[in-house]
Amino acid sequence: MDQLSTIATFENVHYGIVSQMSFIWEQVRVPLIVPMLKVLVFLCLAMSIMLFVEKVYMGIVIVFVKLFGHKPDKHYKWEPLKDDLELGNSAFPMVLVQIPMYNEKEVYQLSIGAACGLSWPSDRIIIQVLDDSTDPIIKNMVEVECKRWGRKGINIKYEIRENRNGYKAGALKEGMKHSYVKLCDYVAIFDADFQPDPNFLHRTIPFLDQNQKVALVQARWQFVNADECLMTRMQEMSLDYHFLVEQEVGSSTHAFFGFNGTAGVWRISALNEAGGWKDRTTVEDMDLAVRAGLRGWKFVYLSDLKVKNELPSTFKAYRYQQHRWSCGPANLFRKMAMEIIRNKRVSMWKKFYVIYSFFFVRKIIAHVVTFTFYCVILPATVLVPEVEVPKWGAVYIPCIITLLNAVGTPRSLHLLILWILFENVMSMHRTKATLIGLLEVGRVNEWVVTEKLGDVLKTKSGGKAARKPRIRLDGRLHFLELGVGVYLFFIGCYDVAFGKNHCFIYLFMQSIAFFVVGVGYVGIFVPSS
């Protein structure tokens, strides 16, 4: 009897708590939750329309570019540089090639070898290796590699500094201070995992040499490890859109786009006029590009010139990279918005493009609306049936935006659903980073060099298939992702039982994606021994 009495008491307490929570929910839902959710839905729909218009605009521009063959060599002067019988090699401008690196054990030989293999008169090129490595063994290996190429007749300089102040921007800035740089007209920059083809300078330098208002020539990235894992395939889809559409549109319509920090050539005089390298944000490349653009310099993008490089294939490296790429632009927007508005050297149309399209829609709205609308607000409407989201905002617009994003990588169209789910998960990480940059708090200036693996897996496995590493959860759990996964799973269950929206399939799929990422089960795993 006592046991039955205890059970009855427990059930009464449980029923009482549930009834009380239900009563409180009913009291706040109509006067507070419904109006607030309606406002949030309206804001999200407005942001969705802004993003939709931007994507359609860029799609129309790309169609015209392809139809009318709007190639840079037709819009700008371009003639191949040739030997001159009287001037000899002096007909070729002096070029500095900078390779910034930091503990790049796996890829330093590839990048140095590719730079030293560039087809350019040997007395008209200087290879500058800017080594910020903190590991003395790696530092010695890089120095030995530079000396090896030096003995082959390559004019290569191995430069180090006492500290890593300013990270990459600091290294590039310090590299420009050496006396021999004054002899150079242009500077080509390659990150440690980039491998330019031998004809890279012959393709790019003529645009700078024959067009005095051109400050930058940017090449496209080509990913050597895109097929390494599912995560690298997802990255390829996102980055292909950036290079095939966003960069092309900026170059074709405004002769302006964001420098990608590598695989590009700068006119040194333009770089100096813009104020040189600054380390005030984690996107020193974009910072320099915006400052140069505001001074009237033009940029040229070559979509058919590809430079091989490596995508981050571990989830940890990818998260750090995405934090930097999302936080940095938002922080730069905060610092430069008024400077752009007050600028009198460029047209109002170009200022509008930089502030609205380049920064606000692509760097802020795109991240924020993806997470808040599709992972928070839209699911919340299942609990509040009084708030309705029009089908054009919940289905049609996002479908069109997704298809426009995916056209750049037709070989991965069969991965479209997985890509959407993964991008929605990563949008939370990017939104958090964007807010950190806008508010300038916390990890706003965090700089973690993206880990490159090169052939590390083949090396560690001795040419055989690597053993599957033991899965360890410590350090791999991401509680925000897990929390959102629980939220979406709960709403999915509610929709099955009581809802009228019938969107539980999407909710369950998205919650699973959050759970998978939340336990770090994406990317590849590198054996420690």
Short mmCIF file of C-alpha atoms in Angstrom, two decimals:
data_model
loop_
_atom_site.label_atom_id
_atom_site.label_comp_id
_atom_site.label_asym_id
_atom_site.label_seq_id
_atom_site.Cartn_x
_atom_site.Cartn_y
_atom_site.Cartn_z
CA MET A 1 0.00 0.00 0.00
CA ASP A 2 2.82 2.41 0.86
CA GLN A 3 4.40 1.73 -2.53
CA LEU A 4 1.12 2.40 -4.35
CA SER A 5 0.68 5.58 -2.33
CA THR A 6 4.19 6.74 -3.27
CA ILE A 7 3.52 6.07 -6.96
CA ALA A 8 0.23 7.93 -6.81
CA THR A 9 1.91 10.89 -5.09
CA PHE A 10 4.64 10.97 -7.76
CA GLU A 11 2.07 10.89 -10.56
CA ASN A 12 0.11 13.71 -8.95
CA VAL A 13 3.27 15.84 -8.63
CA HIS A 14 4.22 15.10 -12.22
CA TYR A 15 0.73 15.91 -13.47
CA GLY A 16 0.74 19.08 -11.40
CA ILE A 17 4.04 20.29 -12.87
CA VAL A 18 2.90 19.55 -16.44
CA SER A 19 -0.43 21.30 -15.84
CA GLN A 20 1.34 24.31 -14.36
CA MET A 21 3.76 24.56 -17.28
CA SER A 22 0.88 24.24 -19.73
CA PHE A 23 -1.02 26.98 -17.92
CA ILE A 24 1.99 29.33 -17.97
CA TRP A 25 2.58 28.59 -21.69
CA GLU A 26 -1.05 29.41 -22.53
CA GLN A 27 -0.85 32.64 -20.55
CA VAL A 28 2.26 33.96 -22.34
CA ARG A 29 1.74 32.44 -25.78
CA VAL A 30 -0.96 34.72 -27.18
CA PRO A 31 -0.03 38.11 -25.66
CA LEU A 32 3.79 37.70 -25.83
CA ILE A 33 5.09 34.79 -27.94
CA VAL A 34 2.76 35.20 -30.94
CA PRO A 35 3.48 38.94 -31.57
CA MET A 36 7.22 38.46 -31.01
CA LEU A 37 7.36 35.49 -33.36
CA LYS A 38 5.41 37.37 -36.03
CA VAL A 39 7.94 40.21 -35.91
CA LEU A 40 10.84 37.75 -36.18
CA VAL A 41 9.19 35.97 -39.12
CA PHE A 42 8.69 39.32 -40.86
CA LEU A 43 12.37 40.25 -40.35
CA CYS A 44 13.54 36.85 -41.58
CA LEU A 45 11.34 37.06 -44.66
CA ALA A 46 12.73 40.52 -45.40
CA MET A 47 16.29 39.21 -45.11
CA SER A 48 15.40 36.21 -47.29
CA ILE A 49 14.10 38.54 -50.00
CA MET A 50 17.30 40.60 -49.81
CA LEU A 51 19.41 37.46 -50.21
CA PHE A 52 17.14 36.17 -52.99
CA VAL A 53 17.42 39.41 -54.97
CA GLU A 54 21.20 39.37 -54.57
CA LYS A 55 21.48 35.78 -55.81
CA VAL A 56 19.21 36.41 -58.79
CA TYR A 57 21.13 39.59 -59.67
CA MET A 58 24.43 37.71 -59.64
CA GLY A 59 22.89 34.89 -61.66
CA ILE A 60 21.73 37.33 -64.35
CA VAL A 61 25.18 38.95 -64.51
CA ILE A 62 26.89 35.57 -64.88
CA VAL A 63 24.54 34.59 -67.71
CA PHE A 64 25.41 37.79 -69.58
CA VAL A 65 29.13 37.28 -68.92
CA LYS A 66 28.97 33.77 -70.36
CA LEU A 67 26.73 34.66 -73.30
CA PHE A 68 28.74 37.68 -74.44
CA GLY A 69 32.17 36.27 -73.56
CA HIS A 70 33.08 39.12 -71.23
CA LYS A 71 36.63 37.96 -70.59
CA PRO A 72 39.26 40.16 -68.93
CA ASP A 73 41.63 40.00 -71.92
CA LYS A 74 38.89 41.59 -74.04
CA HIS A 75 38.13 44.33 -71.53
CA TYR A 76 41.73 45.15 -70.61
CA LYS A 77 44.92 45.36 -72.60
CA TRP A 78 46.79 42.08 -72.60
CA GLU A 79 49.73 41.06 -74.73
CA PRO A 80 52.19 38.35 -73.76
CA LEU A 81 55.54 39.63 -72.57
CA LYS A 82 58.38 38.65 -74.89
CA ASP A 83 62.16 38.85 -74.88
CA ASP A 84 63.55 42.05 -76.30
CA LEU A 85 66.78 41.79 -78.33
CA GLU A 86 68.00 45.18 -77.07
CA LEU A 87 66.67 45.17 -73.51
CA GLY A 88 67.06 41.45 -72.86
CA ASN A 89 65.45 40.24 -69.64
CA SER A 90 64.98 43.82 -68.42
CA ALA A 91 61.86 43.92 -70.64
CA PHE A 92 60.29 41.78 -67.92
CA PRO A 93 59.25 43.59 -64.72
CA MET A 94 60.82 42.56 -61.42
CA VAL A 95 58.51 40.27 -59.42
CA LEU A 96 58.59 39.35 -55.74
CA VAL A 97 56.95 36.03 -54.75
CA GLN A 98 55.98 35.82 -51.08
CA ILE A 99 55.23 32.52 -49.33
CA PRO A 100 54.11 33.06 -45.71
CA MET A 101 54.16 29.88 -43.63
CA TYR A 102 53.81 28.65 -40.08
CA ASN A 103 54.87 25.13 -39.07
CA GLU A 104 53.93 23.83 -42.53
CA LYS A 105 55.72 20.49 -42.25
CA GLU A 106 53.45 18.66 -44.66
CA VAL A 107 53.35 21.13 -47.55
CA TYR A 108 56.36 23.47 -47.41
CA GLN A 109 58.27 21.55 -50.11
CA LEU A 110 55.31 21.68 -52.50
CA SER A 111 54.83 25.44 -52.21
CA ILE A 112 58.50 26.35 -52.37
CA GLY A 113 59.07 23.97 -55.28
CA ALA A 114 56.09 25.38 -57.21
CA ALA A 115 57.24 28.99 -56.64
CA CYS A 116 60.79 28.17 -57.70
CA GLY A 117 59.40 26.46 -60.81
CA LEU A 118 57.64 29.59 -62.08
CA SER A 119 58.56 30.39 -65.66
CA TRP A 120 60.13 33.85 -65.42
CA PRO A 121 63.64 35.16 -66.09
CA SER A 122 65.73 34.11 -63.10
CA ASP A 123 67.26 37.56 -62.67
CA ARG A 124 63.80 39.21 -62.64
CA ILE A 125 62.22 37.23 -59.80
CA ILE A 126 62.83 36.94 -56.06
CA ILE A 127 61.29 34.15 -54.00
CA GLN A 128 60.72 35.25 -50.40
CA VAL A 129 59.87 32.58 -47.81
CA LEU A 130 58.42 34.23 -44.70
CA ASP A 131 58.76 31.57 -42.03
CA ASP A 132 56.96 32.20 -38.73
CA SER A 133 57.43 28.59 -37.58
CA THR A 134 57.81 28.05 -33.85
CA ASP A 135 58.98 24.45 -34.17
CA PRO A 136 62.80 24.58 -34.55
CA ILE A 137 62.87 21.27 -36.45
CA ILE A 138 60.37 22.50 -39.05
CA LYS A 139 62.13 25.85 -39.26
CA ASN A 140 65.41 24.09 -40.00
CA MET A 141 63.74 21.91 -42.65
CA VAL A 142 62.33 24.99 -44.43
CA GLU A 143 65.70 26.76 -44.32
CA VAL A 144 67.48 23.70 -45.74
CA GLU A 145 64.92 23.53 -48.56
CA CYS A 146 65.51 27.19 -49.40
CA LYS A 147 69.27 26.68 -49.48
CA ARG A 148 68.80 23.67 -51.75
CA TRP A 149 66.95 25.79 -54.30
CA GLY A 150 69.47 28.58 -53.85
CA ARG A 151 72.26 26.23 -54.93
CA LYS A 152 70.29 25.62 -58.14
CA GLY A 153 70.56 29.30 -59.02
CA ILE A 154 67.16 30.44 -57.70
CA ASN A 155 67.14 33.87 -56.07
CA ILE A 156 65.41 32.76 -52.87
CA LYS A 157 65.38 34.58 -49.54
CA TYR A 158 64.62 32.85 -46.24
CA GLU A 159 63.25 35.43 -43.80
CA ILE A 160 62.30 34.99 -40.14
CA ARG A 161 61.31 37.45 -37.40
CA GLU A 162 61.54 37.51 -33.64
CA ASN A 163 57.78 37.28 -32.98
CA ARG A 164 54.47 36.55 -34.72
CA ASN A 165 52.89 39.95 -34.12
CA GLY A 166 50.08 40.50 -36.62
CA TYR A 167 50.22 36.87 -37.75
CA LYS A 168 50.11 36.63 -41.56
CA ALA A 169 49.59 40.37 -42.06
CA GLY A 170 52.57 41.06 -39.80
CA ALA A 171 54.75 38.62 -41.74
CA LEU A 172 53.79 40.12 -45.12
CA LYS A 173 54.31 43.65 -43.82
CA GLU A 174 57.73 42.75 -42.42
CA GLY A 175 58.64 41.05 -45.68
CA MET A 176 57.99 44.25 -47.64
CA LYS A 177 60.57 46.15 -45.54
CA HIS A 178 63.63 44.40 -46.96
CA SER A 179 65.83 46.51 -49.22
CA TYR A 180 65.64 44.18 -52.22
CA VAL A 181 61.85 44.61 -52.37
CA LYS A 182 62.41 48.17 -53.63
CA LEU A 183 63.66 46.63 -56.88
CA CYS A 184 60.32 44.90 -57.49
CA ASP A 185 57.24 46.20 -59.32
CA TYR A 186 54.79 43.46 -58.37
CA VAL A 187 54.31 40.93 -55.58
CA ALA A 188 52.68 37.52 -55.98
CA ILE A 189 51.41 35.84 -52.81
CA PHE A 190 50.90 32.11 -52.26
CA ASP A 191 49.92 30.41 -49.03
CA ALA A 192 51.97 27.38 -48.04
CA ASP A 193 49.61 24.82 -49.63
CA PHE A 194 49.28 26.61 -53.00
CA GLN A 195 51.01 25.31 -56.10
CA PRO A 196 50.89 27.70 -59.08
CA ASP A 197 51.52 26.40 -62.58
CA PRO A 198 54.79 27.54 -64.22
CA ASN A 199 52.96 29.99 -66.54
CA PHE A 200 51.16 31.80 -63.68
CA LEU A 201 53.17 35.03 -63.94
CA HIS A 202 52.97 35.07 -67.74
CA ARG A 203 49.17 34.94 -67.44
CA THR A 204 48.80 37.61 -64.74
CA ILE A 205 51.62 40.17 -65.00
CA PRO A 206 50.60 41.56 -68.46
CA PHE A 207 47.29 42.81 -66.97
CA LEU A 208 49.25 44.85 -64.44
CA ASP A 209 52.04 45.88 -66.78
CA GLN A 210 49.76 47.13 -69.55
CA ASN A 211 46.91 48.63 -67.49
CA GLN A 212 48.15 51.24 -65.05
CA LYS A 213 44.91 51.42 -63.03
CA VAL A 214 44.86 47.68 -62.28
CA ALA A 215 46.15 46.92 -58.79
CA LEU A 216 45.33 43.22 -58.38
CA VAL A 217 44.99 40.11 -60.49
CA GLN A 218 43.34 37.21 -58.68
CA ALA A 219 43.33 33.58 -59.83
CA ARG A 220 40.81 30.88 -58.98
CA TRP A 221 41.45 28.11 -56.45
CA GLN A 222 41.49 24.47 -57.53
CA PHE A 223 41.15 21.89 -54.78
CA VAL A 224 43.45 18.88 -54.95
CA ASN A 225 41.69 17.00 -52.12
CA ALA A 226 38.03 17.74 -52.91
CA ASP A 227 37.29 14.00 -53.05
CA GLU A 228 39.05 13.21 -49.77
CA CYS A 229 35.84 13.04 -47.72
CA LEU A 230 32.24 14.20 -47.73
CA MET A 231 33.12 17.40 -45.87
CA THR A 232 35.60 18.48 -48.54
CA ARG A 233 32.95 17.86 -51.21
CA MET A 234 30.62 20.21 -49.29
CA GLN A 235 33.33 22.86 -49.10
CA GLU A 236 33.97 22.56 -52.82
CA MET A 237 30.31 23.34 -53.54
CA SER A 238 30.36 26.49 -51.41
CA LEU A 239 33.73 27.77 -52.64
CA ASP A 240 33.00 27.05 -56.31
CA TYR A 241 30.03 29.40 -56.08
CA HIS A 242 32.25 32.05 -54.52
CA PHE A 243 34.85 31.81 -57.28
CA LEU A 244 32.58 31.15 -60.26
CA VAL A 245 29.90 33.69 -59.36
CA GLU A 246 30.71 36.20 -56.60
CA GLN A 247 34.27 36.98 -57.72
CA GLU A 248 33.30 37.03 -61.39
CA VAL A 249 30.38 39.39 -60.79
CA GLY A 250 32.51 41.81 -58.77
CA SER A 251 35.23 41.83 -61.40
CA SER A 252 32.84 42.23 -64.34
CA THR A 253 30.56 44.94 -62.93
CA HIS A 254 32.70 47.02 -60.56
CA ALA A 255 36.30 45.87 -61.11
CA PHE A 256 36.24 45.14 -57.37
CA PHE A 257 36.10 42.00 -55.24
CA GLY A 258 37.65 40.70 -52.07
CA PHE A 259 41.25 39.56 -52.36
CA ASN A 260 41.46 35.90 -51.31
CA GLY A 261 44.79 36.37 -49.56
CA THR A 262 46.65 34.05 -51.93
CA ALA A 263 47.01 33.11 -55.60
CA GLY A 264 47.02 36.78 -56.56
CA VAL A 265 49.46 39.44 -57.77
CA TRP A 266 49.53 43.01 -56.44
CA ARG A 267 51.03 46.17 -57.90
CA ILE A 268 53.37 47.18 -55.08
CA SER A 269 52.74 50.90 -55.58
CA ALA A 270 48.97 50.32 -55.18
CA LEU A 271 49.55 48.17 -52.12
CA ASN A 272 51.62 50.93 -50.52
CA GLU A 273 49.21 53.69 -51.52
CA ALA A 274 46.37 51.79 -49.84
CA GLY A 275 48.32 51.78 -46.58
CA GLY A 276 49.98 48.38 -46.80
CA TRP A 277 49.16 45.37 -44.65
CA LYS A 278 47.18 45.92 -41.45
CA ASP A 279 46.44 43.41 -38.70
CA ARG A 280 43.36 45.12 -37.21
CA THR A 281 41.13 42.19 -38.30
CA THR A 282 41.63 38.54 -39.19
CA VAL A 283 40.91 39.29 -42.88
CA GLU A 284 43.93 41.40 -43.74
CA ASP A 285 43.47 40.46 -47.42
CA MET A 286 39.93 41.83 -47.61
CA ASP A 287 40.97 44.90 -45.61
CA LEU A 288 43.69 45.73 -48.16
CA ALA A 289 41.33 45.11 -51.09
CA VAL A 290 38.64 47.45 -49.74
CA ARG A 291 41.16 50.22 -49.00
CA ALA A 292 42.68 49.90 -52.48
CA GLY A 293 39.24 49.83 -54.09
CA LEU A 294 38.26 53.04 -52.29
CA ARG A 295 41.27 54.73 -53.88
CA GLY A 296 40.01 53.96 -57.36
CA TRP A 297 42.21 50.96 -58.17
CA LYS A 298 40.74 48.20 -60.36
CA PHE A 299 40.88 44.45 -59.82
CA VAL A 300 40.91 41.67 -62.43
CA TYR A 301 39.69 38.15 -61.75
CA LEU A 302 40.82 35.26 -63.98
CA SER A 303 38.38 32.38 -63.59
CA ASP A 304 40.23 30.21 -66.09
CA LEU A 305 43.56 30.47 -64.25
CA LYS A 306 43.52 27.86 -61.49
CA VAL A 307 45.98 27.38 -58.66
CA LYS A 308 46.06 24.06 -56.81
CA ASN A 309 45.55 24.10 -53.06
CA GLU A 310 44.22 22.03 -50.18
CA LEU A 311 40.87 22.19 -48.39
CA PRO A 312 40.79 21.62 -44.62
CA SER A 313 39.82 17.97 -44.20
CA THR A 314 39.53 17.83 -40.41
CA PHE A 315 36.47 19.35 -38.79
CA LYS A 316 38.55 21.17 -36.19
CA ALA A 317 40.55 22.96 -38.89
CA TYR A 318 37.39 23.77 -40.84
CA ARG A 319 35.67 25.30 -37.78
CA TYR A 320 38.63 27.56 -37.08
CA GLN A 321 38.76 28.63 -40.72
CA GLN A 322 35.05 29.40 -40.87
CA HIS A 323 35.22 31.39 -37.63
CA ARG A 324 37.96 33.57 -39.13
CA TRP A 325 36.20 33.93 -42.48
CA SER A 326 32.90 34.96 -40.81
CA CYS A 327 34.15 37.03 -37.89
CA GLY A 328 36.75 38.98 -39.85
CA PRO A 329 34.48 40.48 -42.55
CA ALA A 330 31.86 41.48 -39.97
CA ASN A 331 34.51 43.18 -37.85
CA LEU A 332 35.98 44.91 -40.92
CA PHE A 333 32.47 46.14 -41.85
CA ARG A 334 32.14 47.63 -38.37
CA LYS A 335 35.48 49.42 -38.75
CA MET A 336 35.11 50.65 -42.34
CA ALA A 337 31.40 51.34 -42.91
CA MET A 338 31.63 55.09 -42.26
CA GLU A 339 34.92 55.36 -44.14
CA ILE A 340 33.26 53.83 -47.19
CA ILE A 341 30.23 56.14 -46.92
CA ARG A 342 32.41 59.27 -46.63
CA ASN A 343 34.73 58.29 -49.48
CA LYS A 344 34.66 60.74 -52.40
CA ARG A 345 36.99 58.95 -54.82
CA VAL A 346 34.54 56.28 -56.00
CA SER A 347 30.98 56.47 -57.31
CA MET A 348 27.86 56.14 -55.18
CA TRP A 349 26.98 52.98 -57.09
CA LYS A 350 30.29 51.35 -56.15
CA LYS A 351 29.94 52.43 -52.50
CA PHE A 352 26.44 50.96 -52.42
CA TYR A 353 27.75 47.74 -53.90
CA VAL A 354 30.54 47.43 -51.32
CA ILE A 355 28.38 48.28 -48.30
CA TYR A 356 25.15 46.54 -49.25
CA SER A 357 26.03 43.62 -51.52
CA PHE A 358 29.63 42.81 -50.63
CA PHE A 359 29.40 43.26 -46.87
CA PHE A 360 25.83 43.44 -45.56
CA VAL A 361 24.03 40.80 -47.64
CA ARG A 362 26.84 38.31 -48.33
CA LYS A 363 28.88 38.56 -45.12
CA ILE A 364 26.13 39.18 -42.55
CA ILE A 365 22.60 38.51 -43.81
CA ALA A 366 23.53 35.25 -45.55
CA HIS A 367 24.81 33.70 -42.30
CA VAL A 368 22.25 35.14 -39.90
CA VAL A 369 19.08 34.37 -41.89
CA THR A 370 20.15 30.80 -42.66
CA PHE A 371 20.46 29.88 -39.01
CA THR A 372 17.81 32.05 -37.35
CA PHE A 373 15.08 31.41 -39.91
CA TYR A 374 15.53 27.79 -40.94
CA CYS A 375 16.90 26.38 -37.67
CA VAL A 376 15.15 28.52 -35.01
CA ILE A 377 12.18 30.65 -36.14
CA LEU A 378 10.60 28.35 -38.73
CA PRO A 379 10.67 25.31 -36.38
CA ALA A 380 9.25 27.47 -33.56
CA THR A 381 6.13 28.17 -35.62
CA VAL A 382 5.22 24.49 -35.15
CA LEU A 383 4.62 25.25 -31.47
CA VAL A 384 2.69 28.43 -32.28
CA PRO A 385 0.15 27.63 -35.03
CA GLU A 386 -1.19 31.20 -34.90
CA VAL A 387 1.98 32.29 -36.74
CA GLU A 388 1.98 31.27 -40.38
CA VAL A 389 4.93 31.47 -42.77
CA PRO A 390 3.97 31.92 -46.43
CA LYS A 391 5.00 29.05 -48.66
CA TRP A 392 7.03 31.37 -50.90
CA GLY A 393 9.21 32.27 -47.93
CA ALA A 394 9.47 28.80 -46.41
CA VAL A 395 9.87 26.77 -49.61
CA TYR A 396 10.16 28.61 -52.93
CA ILE A 397 12.79 31.25 -52.10
CA PRO A 398 15.15 28.89 -50.24
CA CYS A 399 14.85 26.30 -53.03
CA ILE A 400 15.76 28.84 -55.71
CA ILE A 401 18.66 30.20 -53.62
CA THR A 402 19.95 26.67 -53.04
CA LEU A 403 19.81 25.77 -56.73
CA LEU A 404 21.60 28.99 -57.69
CA ASN A 405 24.31 28.21 -55.13
CA ALA A 406 24.77 24.66 -56.37
CA VAL A 407 25.08 25.29 -60.11
CA GLY A 408 28.79 25.95 -59.76
CA THR A 409 29.49 22.29 -58.91
CA PRO A 410 27.21 20.15 -61.12
CA ARG A 411 29.15 16.98 -60.27
CA SER A 412 27.89 17.22 -56.67
CA LEU A 413 24.21 17.89 -57.33
CA HIS A 414 23.35 14.44 -55.96
CA LEU A 415 24.72 15.65 -52.60
CA LEU A 416 22.42 18.67 -52.55
CA ILE A 417 20.29 17.55 -49.57
CA LEU A 418 23.33 16.69 -47.46
CA TRP A 419 24.96 19.98 -48.42
CA ILE A 420 21.87 21.95 -47.32
CA LEU A 421 21.77 20.18 -43.96
CA PHE A 422 25.52 20.67 -43.39
CA GLU A 423 25.43 24.34 -44.41
CA ASN A 424 22.51 24.94 -42.03
CA VAL A 425 24.54 23.44 -39.19
CA MET A 426 27.61 25.51 -40.04
CA SER A 427 25.43 28.63 -40.29
CA MET A 428 25.11 28.56 -36.50
CA HIS A 429 28.90 28.65 -36.13
CA ARG A 430 29.15 31.41 -38.73
CA THR A 431 26.33 33.44 -37.14
CA LYS A 432 28.07 33.29 -33.78
CA ALA A 433 31.34 34.40 -35.39
CA THR A 434 29.57 37.19 -37.30
CA LEU A 435 28.04 38.56 -34.09
CA ILE A 436 31.44 38.39 -32.37
CA GLY A 437 32.89 40.44 -35.21
CA LEU A 438 30.07 43.00 -35.25
CA LEU A 439 30.15 43.47 -31.47
CA GLU A 440 33.97 43.14 -31.34
CA VAL A 441 34.01 40.85 -28.32
CA GLY A 442 35.50 37.50 -27.29
CA ARG A 443 37.41 35.68 -30.03
CA VAL A 444 37.25 38.60 -32.47
CA ASN A 445 41.00 38.57 -33.17
CA GLU A 446 41.56 34.83 -32.86
CA TRP A 447 43.86 33.55 -35.58
CA VAL A 448 44.47 29.82 -35.91
CA VAL A 449 46.42 28.72 -38.98
CA THR A 450 44.39 26.22 -41.02
CA GLU A 451 45.98 22.79 -40.64
CA LYS A 452 47.23 21.22 -43.86
CA LEU A 453 47.69 17.47 -44.05
CA GLY A 454 49.34 16.99 -47.43
CA ASP A 455 50.22 13.29 -47.64
CA VAL A 456 50.14 12.78 -43.88
CA LEU A 457 47.63 9.91 -44.05
CA LYS A 458 49.61 8.05 -46.69
CA THR A 459 52.81 8.61 -44.72
CA LYS A 460 51.38 7.37 -41.45
CA SER A 461 49.80 4.32 -43.01
CA GLY A 462 52.97 3.33 -44.85
CA GLY A 463 51.14 3.24 -48.17
CA LYS A 464 48.43 0.97 -46.79
CA ALA A 465 44.93 1.83 -45.69
CA ALA A 466 45.13 3.70 -42.40
CA ARG A 467 43.73 1.90 -39.39
CA LYS A 468 40.49 3.37 -38.18
CA PRO A 469 41.42 5.41 -35.11
CA ARG A 470 39.73 4.83 -31.80
CA ILE A 471 36.92 7.34 -31.44
CA ARG A 472 37.35 9.65 -28.47
CA LEU A 473 34.62 12.09 -27.51
CA ASP A 474 36.74 14.33 -25.29
CA GLY A 475 37.42 17.57 -27.12
CA ARG A 476 35.08 16.61 -29.96
CA LEU A 477 31.70 17.38 -28.42
CA HIS A 478 30.11 20.65 -29.55
CA PHE A 479 27.34 21.42 -27.11
CA LEU A 480 25.66 24.25 -29.03
CA GLU A 481 25.14 21.97 -32.03
CA LEU A 482 23.87 19.20 -29.74
CA GLY A 483 21.50 21.64 -28.04
CA VAL A 484 20.00 22.80 -31.33
CA GLY A 485 19.73 19.15 -32.39
CA VAL A 486 17.67 18.39 -29.26
CA TYR A 487 15.49 21.47 -29.92
CA LEU A 488 14.75 20.41 -33.50
CA PHE A 489 14.14 16.78 -32.52
CA PHE A 490 11.66 17.83 -29.83
CA ILE A 491 9.75 20.06 -32.25
CA GLY A 492 9.77 17.25 -34.82
CA CYS A 493 8.17 14.92 -32.29
CA TYR A 494 5.61 17.60 -31.39
CA ASP A 495 4.80 18.11 -35.06
CA VAL A 496 4.17 14.36 -35.48
CA ALA A 497 1.86 14.27 -32.45
CA PHE A 498 0.04 17.61 -32.53
CA GLY A 499 1.34 19.80 -35.34
CA LYS A 500 -0.37 20.95 -38.51
CA ASN A 501 2.74 21.99 -40.45
CA HIS A 502 3.85 18.45 -41.37
CA CYS A 503 7.50 19.48 -41.61
CA PHE A 504 8.74 16.79 -39.23
CA ILE A 505 10.77 15.07 -41.96
CA TYR A 506 12.92 18.18 -42.40
CA LEU A 507 13.12 18.69 -38.62
CA PHE A 508 14.30 15.12 -37.98
CA MET A 509 16.84 15.24 -40.82
CA GLN A 510 18.20 18.58 -39.66
CA SER A 511 18.37 17.44 -36.05
CA ILE A 512 20.37 14.37 -37.09
CA ALA A 513 22.78 16.66 -38.97
CA PHE A 514 23.25 18.75 -35.82
CA PHE A 515 23.83 15.60 -33.76
CA VAL A 516 26.40 14.24 -36.24
CA VAL A 517 28.33 17.52 -36.26
CA GLY A 518 27.83 17.91 -32.51
CA VAL A 519 29.89 14.78 -31.84
CA GLY A 520 32.48 15.82 -34.45
CA TYR A 521 31.74 12.89 -36.71
CA VAL A 522 32.58 14.73 -39.95
CA GLY A 523 35.75 15.17 -41.93
CA ILE A 524 38.62 12.70 -41.62
CA PHE A 525 40.39 11.38 -38.57
CA VAL A 526 44.16 11.50 -38.44
CA PRO A 527 45.84 8.65 -36.55
CA SER A 528 48.19 9.94 -33.88
CA SER A 529 50.68 7.17 -34.43
#
